[in-house]
PDB file of C-alpha atoms in Angstrom:
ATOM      1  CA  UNK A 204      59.377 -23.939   9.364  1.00  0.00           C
ATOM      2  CA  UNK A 205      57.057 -21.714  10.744  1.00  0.00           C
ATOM      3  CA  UNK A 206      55.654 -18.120   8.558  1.00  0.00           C
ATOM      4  CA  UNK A 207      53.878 -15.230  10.165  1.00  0.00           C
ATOM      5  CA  UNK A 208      52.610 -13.251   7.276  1.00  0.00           C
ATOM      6  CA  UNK A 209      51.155  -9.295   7.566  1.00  0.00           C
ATOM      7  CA  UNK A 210      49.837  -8.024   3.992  1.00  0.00           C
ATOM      8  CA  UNK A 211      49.883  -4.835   4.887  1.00  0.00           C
ATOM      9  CA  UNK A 212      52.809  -2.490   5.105  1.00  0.00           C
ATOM     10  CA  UNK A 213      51.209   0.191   6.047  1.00  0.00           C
ATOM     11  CA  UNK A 214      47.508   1.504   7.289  1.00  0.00           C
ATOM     12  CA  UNK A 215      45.792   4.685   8.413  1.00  0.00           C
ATOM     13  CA  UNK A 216      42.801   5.238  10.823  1.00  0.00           C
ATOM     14  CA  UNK A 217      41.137   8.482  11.756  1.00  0.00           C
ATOM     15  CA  UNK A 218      41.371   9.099  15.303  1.00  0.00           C
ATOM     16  CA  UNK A 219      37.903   7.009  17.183  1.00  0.00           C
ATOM     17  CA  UNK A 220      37.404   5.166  14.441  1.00  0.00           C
ATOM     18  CA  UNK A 221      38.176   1.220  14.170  1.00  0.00           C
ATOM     19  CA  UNK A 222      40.793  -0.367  12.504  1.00  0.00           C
ATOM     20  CA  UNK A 223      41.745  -4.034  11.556  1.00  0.00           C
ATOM     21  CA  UNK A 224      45.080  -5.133  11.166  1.00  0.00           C
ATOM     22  CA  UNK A 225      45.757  -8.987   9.228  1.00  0.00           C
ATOM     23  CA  UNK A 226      48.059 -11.265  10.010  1.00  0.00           C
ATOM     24  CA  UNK A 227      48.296 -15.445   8.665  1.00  0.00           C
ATOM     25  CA  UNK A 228      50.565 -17.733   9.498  1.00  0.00           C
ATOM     26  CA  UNK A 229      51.694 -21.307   8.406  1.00  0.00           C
ATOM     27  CA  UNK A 230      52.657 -24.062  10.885  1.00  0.00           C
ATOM     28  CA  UNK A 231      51.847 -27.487  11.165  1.00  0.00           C
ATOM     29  CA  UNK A 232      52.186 -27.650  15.098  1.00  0.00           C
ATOM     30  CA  UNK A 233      48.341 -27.935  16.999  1.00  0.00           C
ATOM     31  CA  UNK A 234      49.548 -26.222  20.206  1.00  0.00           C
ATOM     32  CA  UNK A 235      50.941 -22.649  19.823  1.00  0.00           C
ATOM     33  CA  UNK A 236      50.800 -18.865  20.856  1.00  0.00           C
ATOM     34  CA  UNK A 237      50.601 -15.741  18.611  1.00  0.00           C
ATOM     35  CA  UNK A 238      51.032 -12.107  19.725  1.00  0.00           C
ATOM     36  CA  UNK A 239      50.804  -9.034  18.978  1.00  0.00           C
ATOM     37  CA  UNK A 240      53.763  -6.731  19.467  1.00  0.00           C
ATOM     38  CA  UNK A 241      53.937  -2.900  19.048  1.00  0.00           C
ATOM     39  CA  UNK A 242      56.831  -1.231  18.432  1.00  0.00           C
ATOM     40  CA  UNK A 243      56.676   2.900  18.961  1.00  0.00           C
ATOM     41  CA  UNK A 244      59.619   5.551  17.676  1.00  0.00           C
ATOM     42  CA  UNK A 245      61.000   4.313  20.856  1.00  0.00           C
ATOM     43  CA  UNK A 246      61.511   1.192  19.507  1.00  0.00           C
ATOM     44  CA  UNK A 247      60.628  -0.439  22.190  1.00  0.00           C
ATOM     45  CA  UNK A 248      58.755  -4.125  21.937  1.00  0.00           C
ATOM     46  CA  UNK A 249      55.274  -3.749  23.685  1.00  0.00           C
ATOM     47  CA  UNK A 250      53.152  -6.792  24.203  1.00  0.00           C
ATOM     48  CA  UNK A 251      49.291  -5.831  23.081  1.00  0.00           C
ATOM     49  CA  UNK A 252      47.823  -9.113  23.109  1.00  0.00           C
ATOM     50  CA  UNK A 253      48.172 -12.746  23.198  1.00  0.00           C
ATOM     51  CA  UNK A 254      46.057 -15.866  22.342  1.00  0.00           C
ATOM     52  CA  UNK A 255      46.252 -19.548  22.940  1.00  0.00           C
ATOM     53  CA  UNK A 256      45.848 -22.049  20.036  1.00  0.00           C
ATOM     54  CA  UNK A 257      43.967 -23.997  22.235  1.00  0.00           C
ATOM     55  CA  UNK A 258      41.756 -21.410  23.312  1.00  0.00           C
ATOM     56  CA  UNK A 259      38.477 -20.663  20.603  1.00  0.00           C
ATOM     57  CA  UNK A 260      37.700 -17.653  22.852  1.00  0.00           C
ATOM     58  CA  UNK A 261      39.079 -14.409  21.143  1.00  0.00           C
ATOM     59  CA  UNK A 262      41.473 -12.452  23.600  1.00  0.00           C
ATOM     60  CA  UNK A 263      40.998  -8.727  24.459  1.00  0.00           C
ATOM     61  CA  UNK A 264      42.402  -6.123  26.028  1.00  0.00           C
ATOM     62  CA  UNK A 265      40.298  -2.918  26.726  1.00  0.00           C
ATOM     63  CA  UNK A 266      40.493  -1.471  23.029  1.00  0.00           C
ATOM     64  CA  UNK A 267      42.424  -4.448  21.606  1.00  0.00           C
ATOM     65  CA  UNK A 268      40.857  -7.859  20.606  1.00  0.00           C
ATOM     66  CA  UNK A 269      41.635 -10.399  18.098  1.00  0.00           C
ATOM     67  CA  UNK A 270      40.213 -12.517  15.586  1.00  0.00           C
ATOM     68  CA  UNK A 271      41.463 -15.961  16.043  1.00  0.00           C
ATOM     69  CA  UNK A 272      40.385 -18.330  12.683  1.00  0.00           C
ATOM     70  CA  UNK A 273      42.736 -21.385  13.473  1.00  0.00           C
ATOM     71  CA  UNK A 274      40.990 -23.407  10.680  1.00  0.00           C
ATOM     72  CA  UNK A 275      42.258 -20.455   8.343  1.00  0.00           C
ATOM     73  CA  UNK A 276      45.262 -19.706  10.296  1.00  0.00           C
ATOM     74  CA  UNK A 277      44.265 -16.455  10.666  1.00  0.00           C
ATOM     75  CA  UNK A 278      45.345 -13.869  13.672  1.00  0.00           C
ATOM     76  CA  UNK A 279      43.441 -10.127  12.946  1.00  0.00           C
ATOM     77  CA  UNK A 280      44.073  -7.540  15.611  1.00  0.00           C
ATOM     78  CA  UNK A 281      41.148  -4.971  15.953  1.00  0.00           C
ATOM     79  CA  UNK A 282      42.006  -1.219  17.796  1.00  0.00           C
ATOM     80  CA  UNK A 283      38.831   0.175  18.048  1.00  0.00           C
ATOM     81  CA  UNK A 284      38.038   3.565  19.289  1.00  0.00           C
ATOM     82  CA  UNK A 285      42.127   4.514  17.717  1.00  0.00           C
ATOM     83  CA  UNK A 286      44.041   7.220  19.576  1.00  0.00           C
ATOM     84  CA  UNK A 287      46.677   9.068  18.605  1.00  0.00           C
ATOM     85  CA  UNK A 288      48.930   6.972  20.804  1.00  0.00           C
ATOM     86  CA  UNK A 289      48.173   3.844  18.464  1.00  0.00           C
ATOM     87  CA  UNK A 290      50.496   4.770  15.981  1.00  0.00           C
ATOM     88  CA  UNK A 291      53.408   2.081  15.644  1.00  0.00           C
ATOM     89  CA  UNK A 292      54.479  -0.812  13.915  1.00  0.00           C
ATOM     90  CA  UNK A 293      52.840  -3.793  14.818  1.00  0.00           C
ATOM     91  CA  UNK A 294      54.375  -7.169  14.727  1.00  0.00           C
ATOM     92  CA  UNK A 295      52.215 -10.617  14.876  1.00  0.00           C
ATOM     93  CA  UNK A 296      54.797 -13.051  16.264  1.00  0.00           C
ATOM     94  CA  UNK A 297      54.343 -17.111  16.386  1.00  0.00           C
ATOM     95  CA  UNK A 298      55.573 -19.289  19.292  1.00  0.00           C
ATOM     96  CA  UNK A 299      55.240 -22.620  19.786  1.00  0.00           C
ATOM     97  CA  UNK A 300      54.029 -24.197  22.554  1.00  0.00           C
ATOM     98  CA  UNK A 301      56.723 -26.840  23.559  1.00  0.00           C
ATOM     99  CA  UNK A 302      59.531 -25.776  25.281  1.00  0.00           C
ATOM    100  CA  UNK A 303      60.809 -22.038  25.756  1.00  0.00           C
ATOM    101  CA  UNK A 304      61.017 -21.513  21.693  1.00  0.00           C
ATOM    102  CA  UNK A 305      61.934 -17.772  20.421  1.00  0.00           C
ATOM    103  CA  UNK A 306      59.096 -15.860  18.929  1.00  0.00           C
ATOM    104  CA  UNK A 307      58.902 -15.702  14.756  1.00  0.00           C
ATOM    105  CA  UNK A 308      57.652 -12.744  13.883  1.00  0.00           C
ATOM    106  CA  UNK A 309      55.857 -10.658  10.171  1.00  0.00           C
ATOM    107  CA  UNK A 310      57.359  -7.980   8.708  1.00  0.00           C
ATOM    108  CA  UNK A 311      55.046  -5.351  10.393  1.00  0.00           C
ATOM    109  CA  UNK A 312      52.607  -3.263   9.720  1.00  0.00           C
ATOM    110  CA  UNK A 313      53.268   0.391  10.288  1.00  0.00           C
ATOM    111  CA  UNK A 314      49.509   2.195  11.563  1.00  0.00           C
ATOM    112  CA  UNK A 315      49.092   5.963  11.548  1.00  0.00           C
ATOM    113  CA  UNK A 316      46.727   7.851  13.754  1.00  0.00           C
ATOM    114  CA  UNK A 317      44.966  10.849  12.307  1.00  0.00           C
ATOM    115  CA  UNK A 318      43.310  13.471  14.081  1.00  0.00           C
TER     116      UNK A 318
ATOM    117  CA  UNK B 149      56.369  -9.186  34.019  1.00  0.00           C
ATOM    118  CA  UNK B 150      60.206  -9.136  33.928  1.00  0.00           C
ATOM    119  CA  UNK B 151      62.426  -5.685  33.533  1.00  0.00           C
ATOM    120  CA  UNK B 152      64.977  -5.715  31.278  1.00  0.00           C
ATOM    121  CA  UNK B 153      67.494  -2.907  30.809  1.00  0.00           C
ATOM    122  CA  UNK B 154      70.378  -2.797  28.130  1.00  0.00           C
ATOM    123  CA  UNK B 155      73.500  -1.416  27.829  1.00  0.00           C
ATOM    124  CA  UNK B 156      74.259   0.718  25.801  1.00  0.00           C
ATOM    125  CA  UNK B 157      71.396   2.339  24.669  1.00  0.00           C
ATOM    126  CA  UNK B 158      73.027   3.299  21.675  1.00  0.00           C
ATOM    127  CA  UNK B 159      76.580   3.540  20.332  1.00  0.00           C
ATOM    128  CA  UNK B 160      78.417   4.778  17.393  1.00  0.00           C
ATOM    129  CA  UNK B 161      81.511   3.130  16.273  1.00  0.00           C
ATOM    130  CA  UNK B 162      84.042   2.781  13.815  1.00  0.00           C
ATOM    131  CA  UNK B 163      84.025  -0.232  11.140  1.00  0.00           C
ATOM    132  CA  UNK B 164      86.998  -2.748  12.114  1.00  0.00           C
ATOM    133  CA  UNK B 165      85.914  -2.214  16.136  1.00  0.00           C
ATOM    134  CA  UNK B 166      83.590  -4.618  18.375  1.00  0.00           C
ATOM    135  CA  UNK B 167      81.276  -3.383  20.833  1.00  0.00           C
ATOM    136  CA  UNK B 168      79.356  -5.616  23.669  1.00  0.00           C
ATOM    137  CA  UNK B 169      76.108  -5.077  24.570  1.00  0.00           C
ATOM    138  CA  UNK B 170      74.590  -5.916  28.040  1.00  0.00           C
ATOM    139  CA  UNK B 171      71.058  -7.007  28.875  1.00  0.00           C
ATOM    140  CA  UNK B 172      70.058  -7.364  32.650  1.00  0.00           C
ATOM    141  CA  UNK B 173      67.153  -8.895  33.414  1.00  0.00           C
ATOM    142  CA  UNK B 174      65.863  -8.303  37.433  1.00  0.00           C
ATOM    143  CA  UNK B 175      65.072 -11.925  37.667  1.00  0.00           C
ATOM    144  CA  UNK B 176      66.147 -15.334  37.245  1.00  0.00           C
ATOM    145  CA  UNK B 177      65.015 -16.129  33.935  1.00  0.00           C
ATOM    146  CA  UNK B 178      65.905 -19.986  31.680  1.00  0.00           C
ATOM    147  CA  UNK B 179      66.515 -18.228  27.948  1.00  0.00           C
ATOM    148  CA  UNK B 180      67.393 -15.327  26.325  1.00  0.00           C
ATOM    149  CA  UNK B 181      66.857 -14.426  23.168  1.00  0.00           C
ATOM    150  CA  UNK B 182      69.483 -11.954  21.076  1.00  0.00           C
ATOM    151  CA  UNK B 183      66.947 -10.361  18.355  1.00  0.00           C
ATOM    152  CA  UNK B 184      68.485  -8.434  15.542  1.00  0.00           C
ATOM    153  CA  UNK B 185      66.224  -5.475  13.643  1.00  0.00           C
ATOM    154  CA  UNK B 186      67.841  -3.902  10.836  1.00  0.00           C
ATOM    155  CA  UNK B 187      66.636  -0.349   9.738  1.00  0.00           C
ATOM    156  CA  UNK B 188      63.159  -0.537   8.399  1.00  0.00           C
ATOM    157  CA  UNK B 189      62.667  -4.693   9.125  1.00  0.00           C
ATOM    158  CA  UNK B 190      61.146  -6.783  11.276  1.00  0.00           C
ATOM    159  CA  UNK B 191      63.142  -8.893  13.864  1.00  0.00           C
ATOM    160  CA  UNK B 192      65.346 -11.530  13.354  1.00  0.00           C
ATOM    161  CA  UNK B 193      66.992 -14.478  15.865  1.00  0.00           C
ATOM    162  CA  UNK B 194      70.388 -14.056  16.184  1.00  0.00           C
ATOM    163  CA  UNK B 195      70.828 -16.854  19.074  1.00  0.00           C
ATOM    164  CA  UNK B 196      69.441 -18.761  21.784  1.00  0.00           C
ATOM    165  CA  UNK B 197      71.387 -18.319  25.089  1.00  0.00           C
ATOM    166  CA  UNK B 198      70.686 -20.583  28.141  1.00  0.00           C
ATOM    167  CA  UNK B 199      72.893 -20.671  31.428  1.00  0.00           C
ATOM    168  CA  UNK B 200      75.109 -22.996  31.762  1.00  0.00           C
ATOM    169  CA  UNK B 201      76.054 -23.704  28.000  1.00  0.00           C
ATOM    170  CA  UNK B 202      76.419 -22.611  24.837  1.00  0.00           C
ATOM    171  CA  UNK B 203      74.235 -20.321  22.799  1.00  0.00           C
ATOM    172  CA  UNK B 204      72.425 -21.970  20.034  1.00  0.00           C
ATOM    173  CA  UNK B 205      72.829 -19.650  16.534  1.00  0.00           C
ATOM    174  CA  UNK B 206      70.028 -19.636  13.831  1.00  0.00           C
ATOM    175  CA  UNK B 207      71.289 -19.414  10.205  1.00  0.00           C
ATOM    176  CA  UNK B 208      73.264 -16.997   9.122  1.00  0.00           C
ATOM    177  CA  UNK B 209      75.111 -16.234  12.635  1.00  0.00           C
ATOM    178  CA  UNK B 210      77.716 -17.397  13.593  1.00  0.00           C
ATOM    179  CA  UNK B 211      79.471 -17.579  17.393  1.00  0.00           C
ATOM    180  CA  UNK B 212      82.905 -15.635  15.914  1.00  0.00           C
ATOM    181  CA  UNK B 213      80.691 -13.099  14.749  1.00  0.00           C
ATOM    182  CA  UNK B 214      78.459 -12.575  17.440  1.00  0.00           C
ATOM    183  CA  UNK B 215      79.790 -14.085  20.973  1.00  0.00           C
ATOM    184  CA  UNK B 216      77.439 -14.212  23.369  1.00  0.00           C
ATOM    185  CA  UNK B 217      78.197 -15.174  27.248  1.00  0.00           C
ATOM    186  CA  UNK B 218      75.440 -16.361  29.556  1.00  0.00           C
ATOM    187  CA  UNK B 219      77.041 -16.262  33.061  1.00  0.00           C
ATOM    188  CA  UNK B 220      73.841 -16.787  35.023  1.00  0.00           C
ATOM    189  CA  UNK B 221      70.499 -16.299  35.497  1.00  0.00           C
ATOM    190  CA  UNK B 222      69.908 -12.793  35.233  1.00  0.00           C
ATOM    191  CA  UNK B 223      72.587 -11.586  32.727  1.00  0.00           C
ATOM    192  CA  UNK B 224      74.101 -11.581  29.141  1.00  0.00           C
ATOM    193  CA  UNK B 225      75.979  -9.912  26.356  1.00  0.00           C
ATOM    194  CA  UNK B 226      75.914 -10.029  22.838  1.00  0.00           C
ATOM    195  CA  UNK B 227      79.389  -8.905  21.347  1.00  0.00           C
ATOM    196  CA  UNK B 228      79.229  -8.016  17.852  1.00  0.00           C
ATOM    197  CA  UNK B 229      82.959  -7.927  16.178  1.00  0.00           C
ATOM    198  CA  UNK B 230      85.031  -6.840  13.329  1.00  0.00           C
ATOM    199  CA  UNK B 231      81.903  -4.229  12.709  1.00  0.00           C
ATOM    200  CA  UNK B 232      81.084  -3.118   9.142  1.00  0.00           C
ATOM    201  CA  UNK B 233      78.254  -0.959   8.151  1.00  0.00           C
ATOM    202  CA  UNK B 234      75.976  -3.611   7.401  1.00  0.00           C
ATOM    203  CA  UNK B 235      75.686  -4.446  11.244  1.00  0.00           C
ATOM    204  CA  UNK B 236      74.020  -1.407  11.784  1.00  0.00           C
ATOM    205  CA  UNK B 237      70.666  -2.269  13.770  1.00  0.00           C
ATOM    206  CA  UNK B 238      68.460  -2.444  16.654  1.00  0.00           C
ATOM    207  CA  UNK B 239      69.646  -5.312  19.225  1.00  0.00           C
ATOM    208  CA  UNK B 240      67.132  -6.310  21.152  1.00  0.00           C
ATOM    209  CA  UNK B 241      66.997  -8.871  24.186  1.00  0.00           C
ATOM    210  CA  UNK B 242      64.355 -11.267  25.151  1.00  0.00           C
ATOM    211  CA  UNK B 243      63.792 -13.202  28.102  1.00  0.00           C
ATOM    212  CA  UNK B 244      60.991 -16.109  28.431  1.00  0.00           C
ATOM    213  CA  UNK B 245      60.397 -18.257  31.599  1.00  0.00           C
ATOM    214  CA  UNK B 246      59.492 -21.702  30.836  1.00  0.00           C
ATOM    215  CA  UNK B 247      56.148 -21.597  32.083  1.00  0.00           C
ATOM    216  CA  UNK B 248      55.325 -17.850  31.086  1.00  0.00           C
ATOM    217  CA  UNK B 249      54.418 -18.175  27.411  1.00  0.00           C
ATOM    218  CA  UNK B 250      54.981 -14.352  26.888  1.00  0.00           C
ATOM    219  CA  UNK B 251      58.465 -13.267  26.344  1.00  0.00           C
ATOM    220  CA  UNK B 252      59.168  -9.376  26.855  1.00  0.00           C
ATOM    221  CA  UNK B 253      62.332  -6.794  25.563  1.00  0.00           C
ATOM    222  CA  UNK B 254      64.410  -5.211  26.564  1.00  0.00           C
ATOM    223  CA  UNK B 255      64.786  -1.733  25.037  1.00  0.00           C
ATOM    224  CA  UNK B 256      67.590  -2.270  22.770  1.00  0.00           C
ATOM    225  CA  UNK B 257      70.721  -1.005  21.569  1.00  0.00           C
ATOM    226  CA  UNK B 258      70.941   0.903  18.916  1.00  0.00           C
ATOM    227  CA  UNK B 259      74.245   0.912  16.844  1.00  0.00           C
ATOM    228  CA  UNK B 260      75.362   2.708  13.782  1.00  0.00           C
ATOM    229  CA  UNK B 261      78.794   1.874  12.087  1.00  0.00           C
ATOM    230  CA  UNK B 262      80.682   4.110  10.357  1.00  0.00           C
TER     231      UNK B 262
END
């Protein structure tokens, strides 16, 4: 069965500065999809990012990228330039590839914003 | 990217009752995905529900439980009975096309049982 590991409950950033957020996971399937998910007070699920397994080029989005080690089986989101905004829980979720699979998500990490 | 609204938005009942919540999706989508987030946790699967038949449970769920109807394309509800405080959470839907890798929430419903 599939694991989606994040190490760290919790992490602060000052406000502009950069922040890295870890997440590993455990599969033996080639062809897959990880995300990352962020969940305000609002609670609700907002997609930041996605990458392809089969992709080696790191995804971004504006602030967001990710660092994609599939050898290690490692998925690291980076916010740089952190706004006040940022401050959630983030989820790294797992899907595989075949077929319309649900997603398996970490525990989260919850990220506060300081001015 | 599909919209998904939910019914109730939240709800507070009384242990011993059941309460159905609706998620509406504003197109035709293959699955939907019933996610349950307990207070302070991460997500879990409650079921897998495609049209046409019935909804797949992961462990620990079961269909008396947690009935879940799939009458088309566009629409479900996830019925959680015989409440107890325990079932206090966060539902959440999820919908997934089979050729959009992405899947995207709804905004939940959240219930608290007293």
């Amino acid at each position: 069965a599939q694991t989606v590991t994040q190490s760290q409950p919790e992490m602060s950033v000052q406000e502009a500065e950069t922040v890295t957020l870890s997440c590993t996971y455990d599969t033996s399937e080639s062809d897959y999809y990880l995300f990352w998910y962020k969940q305000p007070p609002s609670r609700q699920m907002i997609l930041v990012i996605r990458q392809e397994a089969y992709k080696q080029q790191n995804a971004t989005e504006n602030r967001f990228s990710v660092n994609f080690q599939k050898a290690a089986k490692s998925f690291s989101l980076k916010i740089s330039d952190s706004q006040l905004g940022d401050a959630a829980m983030y989820f790294c979720a797992y899907r595989r590839s075949s077929g319309n699979t649900p997603l398996v998500f970490g525990k989260g990490t919850r990220l506060s914003v300081i001015a | 990217s599909a919209v998904i609204s939910q019914k109730p938005s939240r709800d507070i009942c009384q242990r011993g009752t059941s309460l159905t919540i609706q998620c509406q999706v504003d197109s035709q989508v293959t699955m939907m995905f019933w996610y349950r987030q307990q207070p302070g946790q991460s997500l879990t699967l409650i079921a897998t529900a495609n049209q046409g038949s019935e909804a797949t449970y992961e462990s620990g769920f079961v269909i008396d439980k947690f009935p879940i109807s799939r009458p088309n394309l566009t629409f479900s509800t996830l019925t959680v009975s015989n409440m107890s405080p325990e079932d206090s959470s966060i539902y959440l839907c999820s919908v997934g096309q089979s050729f959009q890798e992405t899947q995207y929430f709804g905004p939940g419903t959240r219930l608290l049982v007293l």
